[in-house]
Every structure is written in structure tokens, then in C-alpha cells.
Amino acid sequence: MSTRTGSRHSRDDVVRTAVRLFAERGFHGTSMRDLGDALGLLGSSLYAHIGSKSELLVEITREGAELFQSLADKVLASELGPEQRLAELVAGHVGIITDHLDLATTLFNETRHLPEPERSEVVALRDRYQDAFRQVLADGVAVGVFRPGLDSRLSATLVLSLLNALDRWYRPDGGATPAEVAEELTRFVLAGVAA
Amino acid sequence: MSTRTGSRHSRDDVVRTAVRLFAERGFHGTSMRDLGDALGLLGSSLYAHIGSKSELLVEITREGAELFQSLADKVLASELGPEQRLAELVAGHVGIITDHLDLATTLFNETRHLPEPERSEVVALRDRYQDAFRQVLADGVAVGVFRPGLDSRLSATLVLSLLNALDRWYRPDGGATPAEVAEELTRFVLAGVAA
DNA sequence: CCTACCGATCGGTAGG
DNA sequence: CCTACCGATCGGTAGG
């Protein structure tokens, strides 16, 4: 429904529309003609803006992975204690997903369809991110605010399981605001690891 | 690596191989020729056993959804209290995923690619299953074993977020046995809803 | 289960 | 960004 007359699209328009379609139908479920249709041009015309279909996926997943990585860097550089750090990670994570729902969905579901070496790079970023959670949990155990004997690796996996599933059920027009969701998730997570 | 000489495949061989490939590469990332290759025959030969590619996905997702539904039916028919019911649901859910990993992965990731009306049917089964969790949580609040004021709908979503993510990280050759995973998940879930 | 195909669609390019 | 294509691959069928 965008104005057609005289409207040329930017490369960014193409990327943003690709994020939406990849999230809705999957990478292999979206053809370049689908993407062109959504923008009001031919599939072949997309190649004036991009080099290839997989380039789009690379760009999208990398951008998503970097959002999470920036959050971890910020929290780890802070002066907060383990409990506050965990709460900041949870709230920040929820914020990224609620603000960039299609980006997160595409990152979580389509990373496996990335070509190498980009797939391995995104997986490595994800592992680094998960390790930030593991570190914060281990620190909390060490200073006694989290349960003694807690398996920090497994617990990081469980916390991220909870957080990453958000893209599967959170909808902006749903009952809860992002802040309410973050609060509820924080409560659940802290209960799960509390001393 | 199956014996090739004189070996004809059953329809079930085709379905089981499809589950594996759909889990690994996704429905749209798996061609009928891929599937034939994995079985040692031509893509076109598959049509001696099945009617269509989407029929395979329908059968696979329906089978998966029914496993979970059977669990819910069994637990709801039991004489257990809410806490024990929740523990049985968690343990049973973990058992289904660890015993049928590719089936669960395909159910969770590929349901959206189902044709209608089958997609809606599977979604309805999933909603019924989720409602079993919601009911058990609400009962537990009513009798005082779960936290007063707990939002049973949201909590059911969170519990299932935790459980369904299992297919993303559980590996049979990983560090933890299914029983250990179930125990850890039960602990985490019960902590999250405890009074 | 293979041979021999089918029309449709795929990602992508040359040239303007 | 369109016109006019390309070879490759898609799901699927007829006939044996």
C-alpha cells in the first residue's frame, strides 16, 4: 500500500522487508519474487540493491546477533552485582526481542540456513552471549546470592530457553507490555536460581 | 548404510527418514530428491509410497502432537495433586522430546508450513495441550501449593517455553541423561511457580 | 522402484 | 528498475 509513483526503494527497505518475510515464512519459504512483490517490484530488480539472497540472511542474522552481544558487553562492563546483572540481562534481552521481533525470529530460526563461514560466526557469537549468562550465574553462586551447587552452564541454557521462546508468543498487541513481560520473566528466572 | 541388494523400503522408512531431514534442514530445505537420496532411491520413486510431500509433514506433525496430547490426557485422568501432576507433565514432556527428538523438532519448527486445514488442527491440539498446563497451575493456586495470584495462562506459557526449548539443546550424547534433565527442569519449574 | 518426462518456479544475469 | 532471459531444480505423473 505504499505510494508507488516515483518511489524508489533503498537497500534498507529491501532488508527490512526481507526480515519480515523470513520471519513469517522462513528463508527457504520466501522467494526473491515474494520479496519483490512485497516491495512492489520484480524479483530480478532486487539485484540492483543486493548481491544475493543469502547475503540478505547473513546481514540480518549478524545484525541480530550483534544486538545481543552489545547488551552482554554493556552489562559485563557495569559495576552491578550478579543479581542486578542477571536482571539487566533479562530486561535487555526482552527489550531486544520486543523491539525487533522479526529480527529475533529470523536469527533464532534461520541461522542454520546460513552459508559457511557465516553460520559458524553467528553460532560463535551466540555461544559468547550464552557464556555471559553463565559467568554471571557462576559469580552469583560464588558470592552466595544464587543457589549453592547450581550448574551455571545448564542454568544459563534454561534461562536462555525461557528468554528466547519469547519470540514465539509475544505479540505487541497482546495482553502484556514489554515491561510487564520483563518483570514476570525476571521473577521466574530469579526464583529458578535463587539461593 | 542399509543393505541395498533386494531391499525395498516400507512407507514407514520413508516417513522416518523424512522426520530426520525435516528436522535437520527444514521442510522447504528438503527436496524429494534429497529424501530419495537418503533412502537410496530416486525422488520420483517415493510416490510409490506416499501421495505428496505435504502429506509427509501432515503425518509427522500429527503424530508428534498426539504424543503430547496423550500425555496430558493421562495426567489429567490421574488421581494426583497439582504439584505431582505438574511434575508428571514435565517429566513426560521431557521423555517425549528425548525419545523423539527429530519428531519434536519438526513439530515445533515446521507446523507453520502445513497446509490448511491441517495447520489449524495441529495448532488447536497444541492449544489444548497448553490448557492442560494452565489448568493444573490454576488448580495448584486454588489449593495453595502454587503462588497466590500467579497468572496461570502466562505461567503455562513460560513453563512450556522452558520445556519446548529442549529440542534445541538436548543431545543424546550430551552430558546429562533424560532423567537428569527432567529432574533439573522440574526443579526450575516448581521454583518458578511455588507458593 | 526405474525411465522418461512435465510445467512451474527457483536464484540470478545482460543490457538497457 | 524493467525486459528478456538463463540453466537448475522443484514437486509430481504416466507407464512399465
Short mmCIF file of C-alpha atoms (C1' of nucleotides) in Angstrom, two decimals:
data_model
loop_
_atom_site.label_atom_id
_atom_site.label_comp_id
_atom_site.label_asym_id
_atom_site.label_seq_id
_atom_site.Cartn_x
_atom_site.Cartn_y
_atom_site.Cartn_z
CA MET A 1 0.00 0.00 0.00
CA SER A 2 2.98 2.34 -0.24
CA THR A 3 2.89 5.19 -2.71
CA ARG A 4 4.00 3.74 -5.99
CA THR A 5 4.55 6.81 -8.17
CA GLY A 6 8.16 7.80 -8.33
CA SER A 7 9.07 5.76 -5.27
CA ARG A 8 12.38 4.02 -5.50
CA HIS A 9 13.42 1.77 -2.68
CA SER A 10 16.55 1.91 -0.63
CA ARG A 11 18.65 -1.09 0.14
CA ASP A 12 17.41 -0.81 3.70
CA ASP A 13 13.80 -1.16 2.53
CA VAL A 14 14.76 -4.44 0.94
CA VAL A 15 16.49 -5.69 4.08
CA ARG A 16 13.62 -4.72 6.36
CA THR A 17 11.05 -6.38 4.16
CA ALA A 18 13.23 -9.49 3.97
CA VAL A 19 13.35 -9.65 7.77
CA ARG A 20 9.59 -9.65 7.88
CA LEU A 21 9.13 -12.34 5.23
CA PHE A 22 11.92 -14.56 6.53
CA ALA A 23 10.32 -14.39 9.98
CA GLU A 24 6.86 -15.20 8.62
CA ARG A 25 7.65 -17.87 6.03
CA GLY A 26 11.25 -18.87 6.65
CA PHE A 27 14.26 -18.30 4.41
CA HIS A 28 13.55 -21.21 2.07
CA GLY A 29 9.86 -20.39 2.15
CA THR A 30 10.48 -16.92 0.77
CA SER A 31 11.38 -16.49 -2.89
CA MET A 32 13.01 -13.42 -4.36
CA ARG A 33 9.80 -12.90 -6.30
CA ASP A 34 7.85 -12.95 -3.00
CA LEU A 35 10.20 -10.32 -1.68
CA GLY A 36 9.89 -8.22 -4.82
CA ASP A 37 6.09 -8.47 -4.68
CA ALA A 38 6.08 -7.19 -1.11
CA LEU A 39 8.03 -4.14 -2.27
CA GLY A 40 6.10 -3.60 -5.48
CA LEU A 41 8.85 -4.58 -7.90
CA LEU A 42 10.15 -7.59 -9.76
CA GLY A 43 12.31 -10.22 -8.12
CA SER A 44 15.09 -9.55 -10.59
CA SER A 45 15.08 -5.85 -9.72
CA LEU A 46 16.20 -6.65 -6.20
CA TYR A 47 19.66 -7.36 -7.55
CA ALA A 48 20.15 -3.64 -8.11
CA HIS A 49 20.27 -3.39 -4.31
CA ILE A 50 21.78 -6.64 -3.13
CA GLY A 51 24.21 -9.27 -4.30
CA SER A 52 22.36 -12.42 -3.41
CA LYS A 53 19.56 -13.89 -1.33
CA SER A 54 21.94 -15.42 1.19
CA GLU A 55 23.66 -12.06 1.61
CA LEU A 56 20.37 -10.80 3.00
CA LEU A 57 20.24 -13.58 5.55
CA VAL A 58 23.85 -13.00 6.53
CA GLU A 59 23.22 -9.32 7.12
CA ILE A 60 20.04 -9.92 9.10
CA THR A 61 21.38 -12.59 11.41
CA ARG A 62 24.61 -10.71 12.00
CA GLU A 63 22.70 -7.60 12.98
CA GLY A 64 20.55 -9.60 15.37
CA ALA A 65 23.49 -11.38 16.96
CA GLU A 66 25.27 -8.06 17.48
CA LEU A 67 22.32 -6.57 19.35
CA PHE A 68 22.53 -9.33 21.93
CA GLN A 69 26.29 -9.13 22.08
CA SER A 70 26.17 -5.39 22.75
CA LEU A 71 23.82 -5.99 25.64
CA ALA A 72 26.18 -8.54 27.18
CA ASP A 73 29.16 -6.23 26.76
CA LYS A 74 27.30 -3.38 28.40
CA VAL A 75 26.16 -5.44 31.37
CA LEU A 76 29.55 -7.08 31.90
CA ALA A 77 31.21 -3.65 31.89
CA SER A 78 28.86 -2.37 34.58
CA GLU A 79 29.53 -2.15 38.30
CA LEU A 80 26.45 -4.15 39.24
CA GLY A 81 26.35 -7.30 41.33
CA PRO A 82 25.35 -10.71 39.92
CA GLU A 83 21.68 -10.42 40.80
CA GLN A 84 21.35 -6.98 39.21
CA ARG A 85 23.40 -8.09 36.22
CA LEU A 86 21.11 -11.02 35.64
CA ALA A 87 18.08 -8.75 35.92
CA GLU A 88 19.65 -6.35 33.41
CA LEU A 89 20.41 -9.18 31.01
CA VAL A 90 16.84 -10.43 31.24
CA ALA A 91 15.29 -6.99 30.79
CA GLY A 92 17.67 -6.10 27.96
CA HIS A 93 17.04 -9.40 26.22
CA VAL A 94 13.29 -8.92 26.44
CA GLY A 95 13.70 -5.40 25.10
CA ILE A 96 15.65 -6.56 22.08
CA ILE A 97 13.07 -9.20 21.19
CA THR A 98 10.06 -6.95 21.70
CA ASP A 99 11.69 -4.11 19.75
CA HIS A 100 12.99 -6.33 16.95
CA LEU A 101 10.61 -9.25 16.87
CA ASP A 102 11.10 -10.31 13.25
CA LEU A 103 14.85 -9.88 13.51
CA ALA A 104 14.96 -12.12 16.57
CA THR A 105 12.68 -14.71 14.97
CA THR A 106 14.85 -14.85 11.88
CA LEU A 107 18.01 -15.10 13.96
CA PHE A 108 16.63 -17.96 16.05
CA ASN A 109 15.01 -19.94 13.24
CA GLU A 110 17.13 -19.34 10.15
CA THR A 111 20.73 -19.29 11.36
CA ARG A 112 21.08 -22.92 10.28
CA HIS A 113 20.48 -21.89 6.66
CA LEU A 114 23.41 -19.51 6.62
CA PRO A 115 26.32 -20.40 4.34
CA GLU A 116 29.69 -21.09 5.88
CA PRO A 117 31.70 -19.46 7.32
CA GLU A 118 28.97 -17.04 8.36
CA ARG A 119 26.94 -19.70 10.12
CA SER A 120 29.85 -20.60 12.37
CA GLU A 121 30.47 -16.92 13.11
CA VAL A 122 26.89 -16.36 14.25
CA VAL A 123 26.96 -19.54 16.31
CA ALA A 124 30.19 -18.34 17.95
CA LEU A 125 28.56 -15.01 18.81
CA ARG A 126 25.63 -16.86 20.31
CA ASP A 127 27.96 -19.03 22.39
CA ARG A 128 29.80 -15.95 23.66
CA TYR A 129 26.48 -14.41 24.61
CA GLN A 130 25.41 -17.51 26.46
CA ASP A 131 28.72 -17.50 28.26
CA ALA A 132 27.94 -14.05 29.68
CA PHE A 133 24.90 -15.56 31.36
CA ARG A 134 26.93 -18.49 32.58
CA GLN A 135 29.56 -16.16 34.04
CA VAL A 136 27.02 -14.00 35.86
CA LEU A 137 25.36 -17.09 37.29
CA ALA A 138 28.70 -18.54 38.44
CA ASP A 139 29.62 -15.22 40.05
CA GLY A 140 26.31 -15.19 41.88
CA VAL A 141 26.92 -18.67 43.22
CA ALA A 142 30.41 -17.65 44.33
CA VAL A 143 29.13 -14.70 46.35
CA GLY A 144 26.18 -16.66 47.69
CA VAL A 145 23.23 -14.89 46.07
CA PHE A 146 22.40 -17.88 43.86
CA ARG A 147 21.86 -21.47 44.93
CA PRO A 148 24.99 -23.33 46.01
CA GLY A 149 25.94 -26.09 43.62
CA LEU A 150 23.90 -24.59 40.81
CA ASP A 151 25.16 -25.80 37.43
CA SER A 152 25.90 -22.46 35.78
CA ARG A 153 26.15 -23.89 32.27
CA LEU A 154 22.86 -25.75 32.41
CA SER A 155 21.18 -22.86 34.18
CA ALA A 156 22.33 -20.42 31.51
CA THR A 157 20.77 -22.74 28.95
CA LEU A 158 17.50 -22.82 30.86
CA VAL A 159 17.37 -19.07 31.35
CA LEU A 160 18.01 -18.51 27.66
CA SER A 161 15.43 -21.14 26.78
CA LEU A 162 12.90 -19.07 28.63
CA LEU A 163 14.02 -15.80 27.10
CA ASN A 164 14.42 -16.96 23.53
CA ALA A 165 10.99 -18.54 23.40
CA LEU A 166 9.58 -15.05 23.77
CA ASP A 167 9.51 -14.52 20.02
CA ARG A 168 7.11 -17.44 19.76
CA TRP A 169 4.40 -15.97 21.94
CA TYR A 170 5.00 -12.24 22.48
CA ARG A 171 2.80 -10.06 20.29
CA PRO A 172 2.81 -6.24 20.54
CA ASP A 173 -0.98 -6.19 20.62
CA GLY A 174 -1.15 -8.94 23.25
CA GLY A 175 -2.18 -8.52 26.87
CA ALA A 176 1.19 -7.64 28.36
CA THR A 177 3.55 -4.73 27.77
CA PRO A 178 7.25 -5.41 27.30
CA ALA A 179 7.91 -4.07 30.79
CA GLU A 180 5.38 -6.43 32.31
CA VAL A 181 6.81 -9.35 30.39
CA ALA A 182 10.31 -8.45 31.53
CA GLU A 183 9.16 -8.24 35.14
CA GLU A 184 7.45 -11.62 35.03
CA LEU A 185 10.40 -13.28 33.32
CA THR A 186 12.83 -11.75 35.78
CA ARG A 187 10.80 -13.08 38.67
CA PHE A 188 10.66 -16.56 37.15
CA VAL A 189 14.36 -16.61 36.38
CA LEU A 190 15.44 -15.32 39.79
CA ALA A 191 13.20 -17.87 41.51
CA GLY A 192 14.86 -20.62 39.49
CA VAL A 193 18.39 -19.70 40.52
CA ALA A 194 17.83 -18.18 43.98
CA ALA A 195 19.79 -19.43 46.98
CA MET B 1 24.44 -47.68 5.02
CA SER B 2 21.48 -50.07 4.82
CA THR B 3 21.86 -53.20 2.75
CA ARG B 4 21.00 -52.20 -0.78
CA THR B 5 20.59 -55.55 -2.55
CA GLY B 6 16.99 -56.59 -2.76
CA SER B 7 15.98 -54.09 -0.09
CA ARG B 8 12.68 -52.42 -0.74
CA HIS B 9 11.58 -49.73 1.63
CA SER B 10 8.40 -49.54 3.60
CA ARG B 11 6.30 -46.44 3.82
CA ASP B 12 7.46 -46.13 7.40
CA ASP B 13 11.10 -45.97 6.28
CA VAL B 14 10.18 -43.00 4.14
CA VAL B 15 8.38 -41.25 6.97
CA ARG B 16 11.17 -41.81 9.46
CA THR B 17 13.80 -40.54 7.07
CA ALA B 18 11.63 -37.52 6.31
CA VAL B 19 11.41 -36.71 10.02
CA ARG B 20 15.17 -36.69 10.23
CA LEU B 21 15.70 -34.50 7.19
CA PHE B 22 12.88 -32.09 8.02
CA ALA B 23 14.41 -31.68 11.49
CA GLU B 24 17.90 -31.10 10.10
CA ARG B 25 17.16 -28.89 7.08
CA GLY B 26 13.55 -27.82 7.44
CA PHE B 27 10.59 -28.75 5.25
CA HIS B 28 11.38 -26.28 2.47
CA GLY B 29 15.07 -27.06 2.77
CA THR B 30 14.46 -30.72 1.97
CA SER B 31 13.66 -31.76 -1.59
CA MET B 32 12.05 -35.03 -2.56
CA ARG B 33 15.31 -35.86 -4.30
CA ASP B 34 17.19 -35.28 -1.02
CA LEU B 35 14.80 -37.65 0.66
CA GLY B 36 15.19 -40.22 -2.07
CA ASP B 37 18.99 -39.96 -1.88
CA ALA B 38 18.93 -40.63 1.85
CA LEU B 39 16.99 -43.82 1.18
CA GLY B 40 18.99 -44.87 -1.87
CA LEU B 41 16.29 -44.32 -4.47
CA LEU B 42 15.04 -41.67 -6.84
CA GLY B 43 12.85 -38.82 -5.69
CA SER B 44 10.13 -39.88 -8.09
CA SER B 45 10.11 -43.38 -6.62
CA LEU B 46 8.90 -42.02 -3.31
CA TYR B 47 5.48 -41.56 -4.85
CA ALA B 48 5.02 -45.32 -4.80
CA HIS B 49 4.80 -44.93 -1.01
CA ILE B 50 3.27 -41.53 -0.43
CA GLY B 51 0.85 -39.14 -2.06
CA SER B 52 2.69 -35.88 -1.67
CA LYS B 53 5.43 -34.08 0.20
CA SER B 54 2.99 -32.16 2.37
CA GLU B 55 1.25 -35.41 3.29
CA LEU B 56 4.52 -36.41 4.95
CA LEU B 57 4.59 -33.24 7.01
CA VAL B 58 0.95 -33.66 7.97
CA GLU B 59 1.55 -37.19 9.20
CA ILE B 60 4.69 -36.26 11.12
CA THR B 61 3.29 -33.24 12.91
CA ARG B 62 0.04 -35.00 13.74
CA GLU B 63 1.92 -37.91 15.27
CA GLY B 64 4.00 -35.52 17.36
CA ALA B 65 1.03 -33.51 18.54
CA GLU B 66 -0.77 -36.69 19.55
CA LEU B 67 2.11 -37.84 21.72
CA PHE B 68 1.85 -34.69 23.81
CA GLN B 69 -1.92 -34.86 23.88
CA SER B 70 -1.82 -38.44 25.17
CA LEU B 71 0.44 -37.36 27.98
CA ALA B 72 -1.93 -34.59 29.01
CA ASP B 73 -4.92 -36.94 28.89
CA LYS B 74 -3.11 -39.48 31.05
CA VAL B 75 -2.04 -36.95 33.66
CA LEU B 76 -5.44 -35.25 33.82
CA ALA B 77 -7.10 -38.63 34.33
CA SER B 78 -4.84 -39.44 37.27
CA GLU B 79 -5.62 -39.01 40.96
CA LEU B 80 -2.54 -36.88 41.63
CA GLY B 81 -2.49 -33.43 43.17
CA PRO B 82 -1.44 -30.31 41.23
CA GLU B 83 2.21 -30.45 42.24
CA GLN B 84 2.57 -34.09 41.26
CA ARG B 85 0.60 -33.51 38.07
CA LEU B 86 2.91 -30.71 37.07
CA ALA B 87 5.93 -32.89 37.80
CA GLU B 88 4.41 -35.70 35.68
CA LEU B 89 3.73 -33.30 32.83
CA VAL B 90 7.31 -32.03 32.93
CA ALA B 91 8.85 -35.49 33.11
CA GLY B 92 6.55 -36.85 30.40
CA HIS B 93 7.22 -33.89 28.15
CA VAL B 94 10.97 -34.30 28.55
CA GLY B 95 10.60 -38.01 27.81
CA ILE B 96 8.72 -37.37 24.59
CA ILE B 97 11.32 -34.92 23.34
CA THR B 98 14.33 -37.04 24.30
CA ASP B 99 12.74 -40.17 22.81
CA HIS B 100 11.51 -38.46 19.63
CA LEU B 101 13.90 -35.59 19.12
CA ASP B 102 13.51 -35.15 15.37
CA LEU B 103 9.75 -35.54 15.60
CA ALA B 104 9.57 -32.81 18.23
CA THR B 105 11.90 -30.53 16.29
CA THR B 106 9.82 -30.91 13.16
CA LEU B 107 6.60 -30.33 15.09
CA PHE B 108 7.93 -27.16 16.70
CA ASN B 109 9.62 -25.67 13.65
CA GLU B 110 7.59 -26.78 10.64
CA THR B 111 3.96 -26.64 11.74
CA ARG B 112 3.63 -23.26 10.09
CA HIS B 113 4.33 -24.85 6.71
CA LEU B 114 1.40 -27.22 6.99
CA PRO B 115 -1.45 -26.74 4.51
CA GLU B 116 -4.86 -25.80 5.83
CA PRO B 117 -6.92 -27.17 7.46
CA GLU B 118 -4.22 -29.38 8.97
CA ARG B 119 -2.23 -26.46 10.30
CA SER B 120 -5.20 -25.21 12.31
CA GLU B 121 -5.83 -28.71 13.63
CA VAL B 122 -2.31 -29.07 14.94
CA VAL B 123 -2.41 -25.59 16.44
CA ALA B 124 -5.69 -26.49 18.15
CA LEU B 125 -4.09 -29.63 19.62
CA ARG B 126 -1.19 -27.54 20.85
CA ASP B 127 -3.58 -25.07 22.48
CA ARG B 128 -5.45 -27.89 24.21
CA TYR B 129 -2.17 -29.24 25.50
CA GLN B 130 -1.14 -25.86 26.82
CA ASP B 131 -4.50 -25.58 28.52
CA ALA B 132 -3.76 -28.74 30.50
CA PHE B 133 -0.76 -26.96 32.00
CA ARG B 134 -2.83 -23.87 32.65
CA GLN B 135 -5.48 -25.92 34.40
CA VAL B 136 -3.00 -27.74 36.62
CA LEU B 137 -1.38 -24.44 37.57
CA ALA B 138 -4.74 -22.84 38.36
CA ASP B 139 -5.72 -25.84 40.50
CA GLY B 140 -2.46 -25.55 42.38
CA VAL B 141 -3.09 -21.90 43.10
CA ALA B 142 -6.61 -22.73 44.27
CA VAL B 143 -5.40 -25.29 46.81
CA GLY B 144 -2.47 -23.13 47.87
CA VAL B 145 0.52 -25.14 46.64
CA PHE B 146 1.40 -22.56 43.98
CA ARG B 147 1.96 -18.84 44.45
CA PRO B 148 -1.23 -16.84 45.12
CA GLY B 149 -2.10 -14.50 42.29
CA LEU B 150 0.01 -16.45 39.81
CA ASP B 151 -1.16 -15.85 36.24
CA SER B 152 -1.87 -19.42 35.17
CA ARG B 153 -2.02 -18.60 31.46
CA LEU B 154 1.27 -16.73 31.37
CA SER B 155 2.91 -19.28 33.65
CA ALA B 156 1.82 -22.14 31.39
CA THR B 157 3.44 -20.28 28.51
CA LEU B 158 6.67 -19.87 30.48
CA VAL B 159 6.78 -23.49 31.58
CA LEU B 160 6.23 -24.66 28.02
CA SER B 161 8.84 -22.19 26.78
CA LEU B 162 11.32 -23.92 29.02
CA LEU B 163 10.23 -27.42 28.03
CA ASN B 164 9.92 -26.87 24.30
CA ALA B 165 13.37 -25.32 24.01
CA LEU B 166 14.76 -28.70 24.99
CA ASP B 167 14.91 -29.85 21.40
CA ARG B 168 17.32 -27.01 20.71
CA TRP B 169 19.97 -28.09 23.17
CA TYR B 170 19.37 -31.68 24.31
CA ARG B 171 21.62 -34.20 22.59
CA PRO B 172 21.58 -37.91 23.45
CA ASP B 173 25.36 -37.93 23.67
CA GLY B 174 25.48 -34.78 25.80
CA GLY B 175 26.41 -34.56 29.46
CA ALA B 176 23.00 -35.21 31.00
CA THR B 177 20.67 -38.18 30.84
CA PRO B 178 16.96 -37.59 30.14
CA ALA B 179 16.21 -38.34 33.80
CA GLU B 180 18.72 -35.75 34.97
CA VAL B 181 17.33 -33.19 32.55
CA ALA B 182 13.80 -33.90 33.74
CA GLU B 183 14.86 -33.51 37.35
CA GLU B 184 16.59 -30.20 36.71
CA LEU B 185 13.69 -28.85 34.68
CA THR B 186 11.18 -29.94 37.30
CA ARG B 187 13.15 -28.15 39.97
CA PHE B 188 13.34 -24.97 37.89
CA VAL B 189 9.63 -25.06 37.02
CA LEU B 190 8.48 -25.77 40.56
CA ALA B 191 10.67 -22.96 41.90
CA GLY B 192 9.08 -20.58 39.42
CA VAL B 193 5.51 -21.31 40.50
CA ALA B 194 5.99 -22.24 44.16
CA ALA B 195 3.95 -20.51 46.88
"C1'" DC C 1 11.11 -48.80 -7.99
"C1'" DC C 2 13.01 -47.02 -12.62
"C1'" DT C 3 12.64 -44.45 -17.17
"C1'" DA C 4 11.37 -40.60 -19.11
"C1'" DC C 5 9.22 -36.87 -18.64
"C1'" DC C 6 6.06 -32.44 -17.36
"C1'" DG C 7 5.08 -27.43 -16.33
"C1'" DA C 8 6.26 -24.32 -12.72
"C1'" DT C 9 9.37 -21.99 -10.16
"C1'" DC C 10 13.93 -21.11 -8.38
"C1'" DG C 11 18.08 -17.65 -7.84
"C1'" DG C 12 20.31 -14.90 -10.81
"C1'" DT C 13 22.34 -12.11 -15.20
"C1'" DA C 14 22.88 -8.97 -19.50
"C1'" DG C 15 21.64 -4.99 -21.20
"C1'" DG C 16 19.38 -1.06 -21.19
"C1'" DC D 1 14.11 -0.73 -12.00
"C1'" DC D 2 12.27 -3.28 -16.29
"C1'" DT D 3 12.71 -6.54 -20.35
"C1'" DA D 4 14.03 -10.69 -21.59
"C1'" DC D 5 16.16 -14.27 -20.47
"C1'" DC D 6 19.29 -18.45 -18.40
"C1'" DG D 7 20.22 -23.22 -16.54
"C1'" DA D 8 18.97 -25.67 -12.48
"C1'" DT D 9 15.80 -27.56 -9.63
"C1'" DC D 10 11.20 -28.12 -7.80
"C1'" DG D 11 7.04 -31.47 -6.81
"C1'" DG D 12 4.86 -34.68 -9.32
"C1'" DT D 13 2.92 -38.20 -13.21
"C1'" DA D 14 2.47 -41.99 -16.92
"C1'" DG D 15 3.74 -46.22 -17.94
"C1'" DG D 16 6.04 -50.05 -17.21
#
